[in-house]
PDB file of N, CA and C in Angstrom:
ATOM      1  N   UNK N   1     225.960  82.142 220.860  1.00 67.00           N
ATOM      2  CA  UNK N   1     224.514  82.858 220.559  1.00 67.00           C
ATOM      3  C   UNK N   1     224.382  82.960 222.193  1.00 67.00           C
ATOM      4  N   UNK N   2     225.590  82.902 223.028  1.00 71.00           N
ATOM      5  CA  UNK N   2     225.453  83.165 224.223  1.00 71.00           C
ATOM      6  C   UNK N   2     223.727  83.304 224.934  1.00 71.00           C
ATOM      7  N   UNK N   3     223.139  81.995 225.001  1.00 72.00           N
ATOM      8  CA  UNK N   3     222.569  81.500 225.578  1.00 72.00           C
ATOM      9  C   UNK N   3     222.483  80.056 225.638  1.00 72.00           C
ATOM     10  N   UNK N   4     221.933  79.792 226.835  1.00 75.00           N
ATOM     11  CA  UNK N   4     221.413  77.975 227.412  1.00 75.00           C
ATOM     12  C   UNK N   4     221.006  77.244 226.128  1.00 75.00           C
ATOM     13  N   UNK N   5     221.224  76.060 226.416  1.00 79.00           N
ATOM     14  CA  UNK N   5     221.406  74.952 225.258  1.00 79.00           C
ATOM     15  C   UNK N   5     219.768  74.464 225.734  1.00 79.00           C
ATOM     16  N   UNK N   6     219.307  74.665 224.752  1.00 87.00           N
ATOM     17  CA  UNK N   6     217.725  74.387 224.378  1.00 87.00           C
ATOM     18  C   UNK N   6     217.214  72.954 225.094  1.00 87.00           C
ATOM     19  N   UNK N   7     215.805  72.798 225.663  1.00 92.00           N
ATOM     20  CA  UNK N   7     214.973  71.442 225.880  1.00 92.00           C
ATOM     21  C   UNK N   7     215.036  71.420 224.424  1.00 92.00           C
ATOM     22  N   UNK N   8     214.639  70.287 223.401  1.00 96.00           N
ATOM     23  CA  UNK N   8     214.097  70.030 222.109  1.00 96.00           C
ATOM     24  C   UNK N   8     213.199  69.079 222.330  1.00 96.00           C
ATOM     25  N   UNK N   9     212.047  69.278 221.716  1.00 96.00           N
ATOM     26  CA  UNK N   9     210.915  67.792 221.503  1.00 96.00           C
ATOM     27  C   UNK N   9     210.036  68.094 220.529  1.00 96.00           C
ATOM     28  N   UNK N  10     209.873  66.741 220.066  1.00 97.00           N
ATOM     29  CA  UNK N  10     209.160  66.874 218.857  1.00 97.00           C
ATOM     30  C   UNK N  10     208.008  66.729 219.229  1.00 97.00           C
ATOM     31  N   UNK N  11     206.985  67.675 218.306  1.00 96.00           N
ATOM     32  CA  UNK N  11     205.603  67.489 217.987  1.00 96.00           C
ATOM     33  C   UNK N  11     204.574  67.125 216.672  1.00 96.00           C
ATOM     34  N   UNK N  12     203.815  67.473 216.753  1.00 95.00           N
ATOM     35  CA  UNK N  12     202.548  66.878 215.830  1.00 95.00           C
ATOM     36  C   UNK N  12     201.486  67.409 214.789  1.00 95.00           C
ATOM     37  N   UNK N  13     202.023  68.985 215.305  1.00 94.00           N
ATOM     38  CA  UNK N  13     201.179  70.014 214.847  1.00 94.00           C
ATOM     39  C   UNK N  13     201.005  70.045 213.330  1.00 94.00           C
ATOM     40  N   UNK N  14     199.913  70.702 213.366  1.00 90.00           N
ATOM     41  CA  UNK N  14     199.086  70.747 211.865  1.00 90.00           C
ATOM     42  C   UNK N  14     199.586  72.114 210.817  1.00 90.00           C
ATOM     43  N   UNK N  15     200.269  73.114 211.635  1.00 91.00           N
ATOM     44  CA  UNK N  15     199.941  74.110 210.996  1.00 91.00           C
ATOM     45  C   UNK N  15     201.699  74.708 211.757  1.00 91.00           C
ATOM     46  N   UNK N  16     202.389  74.156 212.131  1.00 95.00           N
ATOM     47  CA  UNK N  16     203.869  75.321 212.979  1.00 95.00           C
ATOM     48  C   UNK N  16     204.648  73.665 212.068  1.00 95.00           C
ATOM     49  N   UNK N  17     205.589  74.404 211.439  1.00 98.00           N
ATOM     50  CA  UNK N  17     207.021  73.459 211.619  1.00 98.00           C
ATOM     51  C   UNK N  17     207.883  73.656 212.940  1.00 98.00           C
ATOM     52  N   UNK N  18     207.999  74.595 213.938  1.00 98.00           N
ATOM     53  CA  UNK N  18     208.773  74.837 214.838  1.00 98.00           C
ATOM     54  C   UNK N  18     207.803  75.932 215.652  1.00 98.00           C
ATOM     55  N   UNK N  19     208.417  75.915 216.939  1.00 97.00           N
ATOM     56  CA  UNK N  19     207.415  77.083 217.856  1.00 97.00           C
ATOM     57  C   UNK N  19     209.213  76.999 219.006  1.00 97.00           C
ATOM     58  N   UNK N  20     209.429  78.106 219.119  1.00 96.00           N
ATOM     59  CA  UNK N  20     210.628  78.555 220.557  1.00 96.00           C
ATOM     60  C   UNK N  20     209.540  78.997 221.592  1.00 96.00           C
ATOM     61  N   UNK N  21     209.459  78.486 222.657  1.00 94.00           N
ATOM     62  CA  UNK N  21     209.493  79.065 224.120  1.00 94.00           C
ATOM     63  C   UNK N  21     209.637  80.146 224.300  1.00 94.00           C
ATOM     64  N   UNK N  22     209.712  80.864 225.347  1.00 87.00           N
ATOM     65  CA  UNK N  22     210.014  82.115 226.147  1.00 87.00           C
ATOM     66  C   UNK N  22     211.496  81.579 227.481  1.00 87.00           C
ATOM     67  N   UNK N  23     210.299  80.372 227.501  1.00 88.00           N
ATOM     68  CA  UNK N  23     211.443  79.386 228.939  1.00 88.00           C
ATOM     69  C   UNK N  23     212.886  78.895 227.952  1.00 88.00           C
ATOM     70  N   UNK N  24     212.744  78.667 226.778  1.00 88.00           N
ATOM     71  CA  UNK N  24     213.914  77.978 226.207  1.00 88.00           C
ATOM     72  C   UNK N  24     213.665  76.950 225.649  1.00 88.00           C
ATOM     73  N   UNK N  25     211.953  76.495 225.178  1.00 95.00           N
ATOM     74  CA  UNK N  25     211.752  75.434 224.437  1.00 95.00           C
ATOM     75  C   UNK N  25     211.862  75.264 223.802  1.00 95.00           C
ATOM     76  N   UNK N  26     212.134  74.613 222.182  1.00 98.00           N
ATOM     77  CA  UNK N  26     211.823  75.052 221.052  1.00 98.00           C
ATOM     78  C   UNK N  26     211.307  72.787 221.008  1.00 98.00           C
ATOM     79  N   UNK N  27     210.078  73.128 219.922  1.00 98.00           N
ATOM     80  CA  UNK N  27     209.319  72.119 219.715  1.00 98.00           C
ATOM     81  C   UNK N  27     209.413  72.071 217.988  1.00 98.00           C
ATOM     82  N   UNK N  28     209.913  70.492 217.254  1.00 98.00           N
ATOM     83  CA  UNK N  28     210.124  70.659 215.798  1.00 98.00           C
ATOM     84  C   UNK N  28     208.881  69.473 215.523  1.00 98.00           C
ATOM     85  N   UNK N  29     208.078  69.795 214.686  1.00 98.00           N
ATOM     86  CA  UNK N  29     207.275  69.374 214.129  1.00 98.00           C
ATOM     87  C   UNK N  29     207.570  67.612 213.395  1.00 98.00           C
ATOM     88  N   UNK N  30     207.556  66.345 213.871  1.00 98.00           N
ATOM     89  CA  UNK N  30     208.096  65.615 213.471  1.00 98.00           C
ATOM     90  C   UNK N  30     208.331  65.869 211.894  1.00 98.00           C
ATOM     91  N   UNK N  31     206.937  65.804 211.421  1.00 97.00           N
ATOM     92  CA  UNK N  31     206.507  65.272 209.665  1.00 97.00           C
ATOM     93  C   UNK N  31     208.138  66.967 209.124  1.00 97.00           C
ATOM     94  N   UNK N  32     209.433  67.241 209.924  1.00 97.00           N
ATOM     95  CA  UNK N  32     210.464  67.208 209.093  1.00 97.00           C
ATOM     96  C   UNK N  32     210.978  66.337 208.633  1.00 97.00           C
ATOM     97  N   UNK N  33     210.830  65.015 209.026  1.00 96.00           N
ATOM     98  CA  UNK N  33     211.633  63.900 209.043  1.00 96.00           C
ATOM     99  C   UNK N  33     211.785  63.993 207.243  1.00 96.00           C
ATOM    100  N   UNK N  34     210.919  63.867 206.742  1.00 96.00           N
ATOM    101  CA  UNK N  34     210.378  63.941 205.708  1.00 96.00           C
ATOM    102  C   UNK N  34     210.941  65.043 204.775  1.00 96.00           C
ATOM    103  N   UNK N  35     211.138  65.383 205.656  1.00 97.00           N
ATOM    104  CA  UNK N  35     212.129  67.097 203.959  1.00 97.00           C
ATOM    105  C   UNK N  35     213.347  67.200 204.247  1.00 97.00           C
ATOM    106  N   UNK N  36     213.975  67.834 203.456  1.00 97.00           N
ATOM    107  CA  UNK N  36     215.147  67.987 202.652  1.00 97.00           C
ATOM    108  C   UNK N  36     215.924  68.500 204.313  1.00 97.00           C
ATOM    109  N   UNK N  37     217.107  68.571 204.352  1.00 98.00           N
ATOM    110  CA  UNK N  37     218.618  68.704 205.240  1.00 98.00           C
ATOM    111  C   UNK N  37     218.083  70.193 205.402  1.00 98.00           C
ATOM    112  N   UNK N  38     218.432  70.501 203.732  1.00 98.00           N
ATOM    113  CA  UNK N  38     218.055  72.577 203.956  1.00 98.00           C
ATOM    114  C   UNK N  38     216.917  73.142 204.800  1.00 98.00           C
ATOM    115  N   UNK N  39     215.720  72.045 204.442  1.00 98.00           N
ATOM    116  CA  UNK N  39     214.546  72.714 205.318  1.00 98.00           C
ATOM    117  C   UNK N  39     214.377  72.527 206.584  1.00 98.00           C
ATOM    118  N   UNK N  40     214.693  71.289 207.160  1.00 98.00           N
ATOM    119  CA  UNK N  40     215.393  70.827 208.171  1.00 98.00           C
ATOM    120  C   UNK N  40     216.122  72.063 209.142  1.00 98.00           C
ATOM    121  N   UNK N  41     217.136  72.430 208.426  1.00 97.00           N
ATOM    122  CA  UNK N  41     218.256  73.669 208.974  1.00 97.00           C
ATOM    123  C   UNK N  41     217.865  74.685 209.181  1.00 97.00           C
ATOM    124  N   UNK N  42     216.527  74.835 208.144  1.00 98.00           N
ATOM    125  CA  UNK N  42     216.187  76.260 207.964  1.00 98.00           C
ATOM    126  C   UNK N  42     215.025  76.642 209.421  1.00 98.00           C
ATOM    127  N   UNK N  43     214.507  75.312 209.459  1.00 98.00           N
ATOM    128  CA  UNK N  43     212.981  75.333 210.982  1.00 98.00           C
ATOM    129  C   UNK N  43     214.179  75.331 211.783  1.00 98.00           C
ATOM    130  N   UNK N  44     215.330  74.604 212.282  1.00 97.00           N
ATOM    131  CA  UNK N  44     216.023  74.958 213.613  1.00 97.00           C
ATOM    132  C   UNK N  44     216.745  76.444 213.362  1.00 97.00           C
ATOM    133  N   UNK N  45     217.179  76.526 212.578  1.00 97.00           N
ATOM    134  CA  UNK N  45     217.694  78.006 212.774  1.00 97.00           C
ATOM    135  C   UNK N  45     216.792  79.278 212.866  1.00 97.00           C
ATOM    136  N   UNK N  46     215.977  78.991 212.391  1.00 98.00           N
ATOM    137  CA  UNK N  46     214.441  79.661 212.940  1.00 98.00           C
ATOM    138  C   UNK N  46     213.987  80.474 213.812  1.00 98.00           C
ATOM    139  N   UNK N  47     214.062  78.600 214.511  1.00 98.00           N
ATOM    140  CA  UNK N  47     213.864  78.487 215.964  1.00 98.00           C
ATOM    141  C   UNK N  47     214.938  79.187 217.052  1.00 98.00           C
ATOM    142  N   UNK N  48     216.346  78.355 216.391  1.00 96.00           N
ATOM    143  CA  UNK N  48     217.132  79.009 217.265  1.00 96.00           C
ATOM    144  C   UNK N  48     217.200  80.610 217.172  1.00 96.00           C
ATOM    145  N   UNK N  49     217.141  81.095 215.972  1.00 97.00           N
ATOM    146  CA  UNK N  49     217.297  82.417 216.337  1.00 97.00           C
ATOM    147  C   UNK N  49     216.037  83.152 217.341  1.00 97.00           C
ATOM    148  N   UNK N  50     215.184  82.328 217.482  1.00 97.00           N
ATOM    149  CA  UNK N  50     213.869  82.769 218.181  1.00 97.00           C
ATOM    150  C   UNK N  50     214.088  82.423 220.289  1.00 97.00           C
ATOM    151  N   UNK N  51     215.547  82.219 220.327  1.00 95.00           N
ATOM    152  CA  UNK N  51     215.687  81.881 221.635  1.00 95.00           C
ATOM    153  C   UNK N  51     216.371  83.326 222.025  1.00 95.00           C
ATOM    154  N   UNK N  52     216.888  84.152 220.980  1.00 94.00           N
ATOM    155  CA  UNK N  52     217.773  85.371 221.195  1.00 94.00           C
ATOM    156  C   UNK N  52     216.278  86.376 220.967  1.00 94.00           C
ATOM    157  N   UNK N  53     215.360  86.463 219.942  1.00 95.00           N
ATOM    158  CA  UNK N  53     214.802  86.938 219.752  1.00 95.00           C
ATOM    159  C   UNK N  53     213.227  86.723 219.278  1.00 95.00           C
ATOM    160  N   UNK N  54     212.367  86.933 220.497  1.00 96.00           N
ATOM    161  CA  UNK N  54     211.147  86.194 220.109  1.00 96.00           C
ATOM    162  C   UNK N  54     209.744  87.491 219.081  1.00 96.00           C
ATOM    163  N   UNK N  55     210.115  87.467 218.289  1.00 96.00           N
ATOM    164  CA  UNK N  55     209.303  88.273 217.340  1.00 96.00           C
ATOM    165  C   UNK N  55     210.594  88.057 215.713  1.00 96.00           C
ATOM    166  N   UNK N  56     209.863  88.693 214.633  1.00 97.00           N
ATOM    167  CA  UNK N  56     210.353  88.726 213.421  1.00 97.00           C
ATOM    168  C   UNK N  56     210.996  89.963 212.769  1.00 97.00           C
ATOM    169  N   UNK N  57     211.437  90.801 214.077  1.00 98.00           N
ATOM    170  CA  UNK N  57     211.761  91.806 213.701  1.00 98.00           C
ATOM    171  C   UNK N  57     213.345  92.238 212.765  1.00 98.00           C
ATOM    172  N   UNK N  58     213.456  93.209 212.794  1.00 98.00           N
ATOM    173  CA  UNK N  58     215.252  93.169 211.856  1.00 98.00           C
ATOM    174  C   UNK N  58     216.465  92.885 212.459  1.00 98.00           C
ATOM    175  N   UNK N  59     216.549  92.425 213.807  1.00 98.00           N
ATOM    176  CA  UNK N  59     217.672  92.149 214.637  1.00 98.00           C
ATOM    177  C   UNK N  59     217.054  90.443 214.485  1.00 98.00           C
ATOM    178  N   UNK N  60     216.015  90.093 214.871  1.00 98.00           N
ATOM    179  CA  UNK N  60     215.620  88.464 213.988  1.00 98.00           C
ATOM    180  C   UNK N  60     216.490  87.959 212.938  1.00 98.00           C
ATOM    181  N   UNK N  61     215.744  88.790 211.924  1.00 98.00           N
ATOM    182  CA  UNK N  61     215.914  88.432 210.577  1.00 98.00           C
ATOM    183  C   UNK N  61     218.139  88.640 210.139  1.00 98.00           C
ATOM    184  N   UNK N  62     218.430  89.891 211.400  1.00 98.00           N
ATOM    185  CA  UNK N  62     219.773  89.593 211.127  1.00 98.00           C
ATOM    186  C   UNK N  62     220.634  87.877 211.771  1.00 98.00           C
ATOM    187  N   UNK N  63     219.632  87.568 213.050  1.00 97.00           N
ATOM    188  CA  UNK N  63     220.162  86.455 213.886  1.00 97.00           C
ATOM    189  C   UNK N  63     220.093  85.395 212.428  1.00 97.00           C
ATOM    190  N   UNK N  64     219.061  85.424 212.053  1.00 98.00           N
ATOM    191  CA  UNK N  64     218.509  84.294 210.907  1.00 98.00           C
ATOM    192  C   UNK N  64     219.603  84.316 209.883  1.00 98.00           C
ATOM    193  N   UNK N  65     219.829  85.445 209.291  1.00 98.00           N
ATOM    194  CA  UNK N  65     220.781  85.351 208.161  1.00 98.00           C
ATOM    195  C   UNK N  65     222.053  84.882 208.252  1.00 98.00           C
ATOM    196  N   UNK N  66     223.066  85.655 209.666  1.00 96.00           N
ATOM    197  CA  UNK N  66     223.996  84.685 210.228  1.00 96.00           C
ATOM    198  C   UNK N  66     223.859  83.462 210.003  1.00 96.00           C
ATOM    199  N   UNK N  67     222.954  82.466 210.962  1.00 96.00           N
ATOM    200  CA  UNK N  67     222.860  81.215 211.140  1.00 96.00           C
ATOM    201  C   UNK N  67     222.227  80.604 210.332  1.00 96.00           C
ATOM    202  N   UNK N  68     222.126  80.615 209.493  1.00 97.00           N
ATOM    203  CA  UNK N  68     221.752  80.390 208.261  1.00 97.00           C
ATOM    204  C   UNK N  68     221.482  81.198 206.543  1.00 97.00           C
ATOM    205  N   UNK N  69     222.678  81.791 206.213  1.00 97.00           N
ATOM    206  CA  UNK N  69     223.168  82.224 205.345  1.00 97.00           C
ATOM    207  C   UNK N  69     221.357  81.994 203.722  1.00 97.00           C
ATOM    208  N   UNK N  70     221.214  80.645 203.839  1.00 95.00           N
ATOM    209  CA  UNK N  70     220.663  80.098 202.808  1.00 95.00           C
ATOM    210  C   UNK N  70     219.154  80.323 203.051  1.00 95.00           C
ATOM    211  N   UNK N  71     218.610  80.989 204.248  1.00 97.00           N
ATOM    212  CA  UNK N  71     217.236  80.778 205.196  1.00 97.00           C
ATOM    213  C   UNK N  71     215.916  80.854 203.789  1.00 97.00           C
ATOM    214  N   UNK N  72     216.183  82.084 202.936  1.00 97.00           N
ATOM    215  CA  UNK N  72     215.226  82.363 202.253  1.00 97.00           C
ATOM    216  C   UNK N  72     214.701  81.336 200.954  1.00 97.00           C
ATOM    217  N   UNK N  73     215.374  80.769 200.462  1.00 98.00           N
ATOM    218  CA  UNK N  73     215.917  79.386 199.466  1.00 98.00           C
ATOM    219  C   UNK N  73     215.257  78.316 199.983  1.00 98.00           C
ATOM    220  N   UNK N  74     215.126  77.866 201.044  1.00 98.00           N
ATOM    221  CA  UNK N  74     214.634  77.069 202.252  1.00 98.00           C
ATOM    222  C   UNK N  74     213.133  77.029 202.864  1.00 98.00           C
ATOM    223  N   UNK N  75     213.751  78.565 202.941  1.00 98.00           N
ATOM    224  CA  UNK N  75     211.879  78.124 202.928  1.00 98.00           C
ATOM    225  C   UNK N  75     210.737  78.590 202.002  1.00 98.00           C
ATOM    226  N   UNK N  76     211.445  79.284 200.761  1.00 98.00           N
ATOM    227  CA  UNK N  76     210.221  79.177 199.827  1.00 98.00           C
ATOM    228  C   UNK N  76     210.236  77.444 199.407  1.00 98.00           C
ATOM    229  N   UNK N  77     211.497  76.670 199.620  1.00 97.00           N
ATOM    230  CA  UNK N  77     210.986  75.332 199.546  1.00 97.00           C
ATOM    231  C   UNK N  77     209.977  74.887 200.404  1.00 97.00           C
ATOM    232  N   UNK N  78     210.316  74.949 201.451  1.00 97.00           N
ATOM    233  CA  UNK N  78     209.078  74.389 202.243  1.00 97.00           C
ATOM    234  C   UNK N  78     208.232  75.044 201.759  1.00 97.00           C
ATOM    235  N   UNK N  79     207.661  75.894 201.694  1.00 96.00           N
ATOM    236  CA  UNK N  79     206.191  76.741 201.363  1.00 96.00           C
ATOM    237  C   UNK N  79     205.461  75.867 200.504  1.00 96.00           C
ATOM    238  N   UNK N  80     206.380  75.455 199.468  1.00 97.00           N
ATOM    239  CA  UNK N  80     206.214  75.060 198.380  1.00 97.00           C
ATOM    240  C   UNK N  80     205.445  73.606 198.572  1.00 97.00           C
ATOM    241  N   UNK N  81     206.817  72.833 199.485  1.00 96.00           N
ATOM    242  CA  UNK N  81     206.625  71.519 199.216  1.00 96.00           C
ATOM    243  C   UNK N  81     206.305  70.686 200.342  1.00 96.00           C
ATOM    244  N   UNK N  82     205.453  71.618 201.899  1.00 94.00           N
ATOM    245  CA  UNK N  82     205.629  71.470 202.906  1.00 94.00           C
ATOM    246  C   UNK N  82     203.940  70.544 203.023  1.00 94.00           C
ATOM    247  N   UNK N  83     203.033  70.749 202.227  1.00 94.00           N
ATOM    248  CA  UNK N  83     202.197  69.897 202.046  1.00 94.00           C
ATOM    249  C   UNK N  83     202.081  68.328 201.909  1.00 94.00           C
ATOM    250  N   UNK N  84     203.568  67.882 201.317  1.00 94.00           N
ATOM    251  CA  UNK N  84     203.534  66.506 201.248  1.00 94.00           C
ATOM    252  C   UNK N  84     204.196  65.713 202.314  1.00 94.00           C
ATOM    253  N   UNK N  85     205.083  66.605 202.825  1.00 94.00           N
ATOM    254  CA  UNK N  85     204.758  66.200 204.422  1.00 94.00           C
ATOM    255  C   UNK N  85     203.954  65.643 204.868  1.00 94.00           C
ATOM    256  N   UNK N  86     202.831  66.119 205.403  1.00 89.00           N
ATOM    257  CA  UNK N  86     201.760  66.421 205.705  1.00 89.00           C
ATOM    258  C   UNK N  86     200.662  64.562 205.521  1.00 89.00           C
ATOM    259  N   UNK N  87     200.867  64.621 204.279  1.00 84.00           N
ATOM    260  CA  UNK N  87     200.945  63.336 203.835  1.00 84.00           C
ATOM    261  C   UNK N  87     201.127  61.716 204.120  1.00 84.00           C
ATOM    262  N   UNK N  88     200.742  61.070 204.908  1.00 67.00           N
ATOM    263  CA  UNK N  88     201.223  59.980 205.625  1.00 67.00           C
ATOM    264  C   UNK N  88     200.601  58.879 205.109  1.00 67.00           C
TER     265      UNK N  88
END
């Protein structure tokens, strides 16, 4: 993708599965460890796409589609089941 390898950290966020900062730092919610591989891959691809496009515009969506073509289904599953991963 032509971007530097980002620093990655775990977070304890209540409302976000991941975040990407303009400086190239990606944070992933530790609760993704309870999710399926498809859901994890989706969140990671979503945040990696933000390394190129810090918005959710058409070019971001094109990049996400290239990185993870099955993103829509994984996103839907995460929305439906995500509350289960917050139970501990």
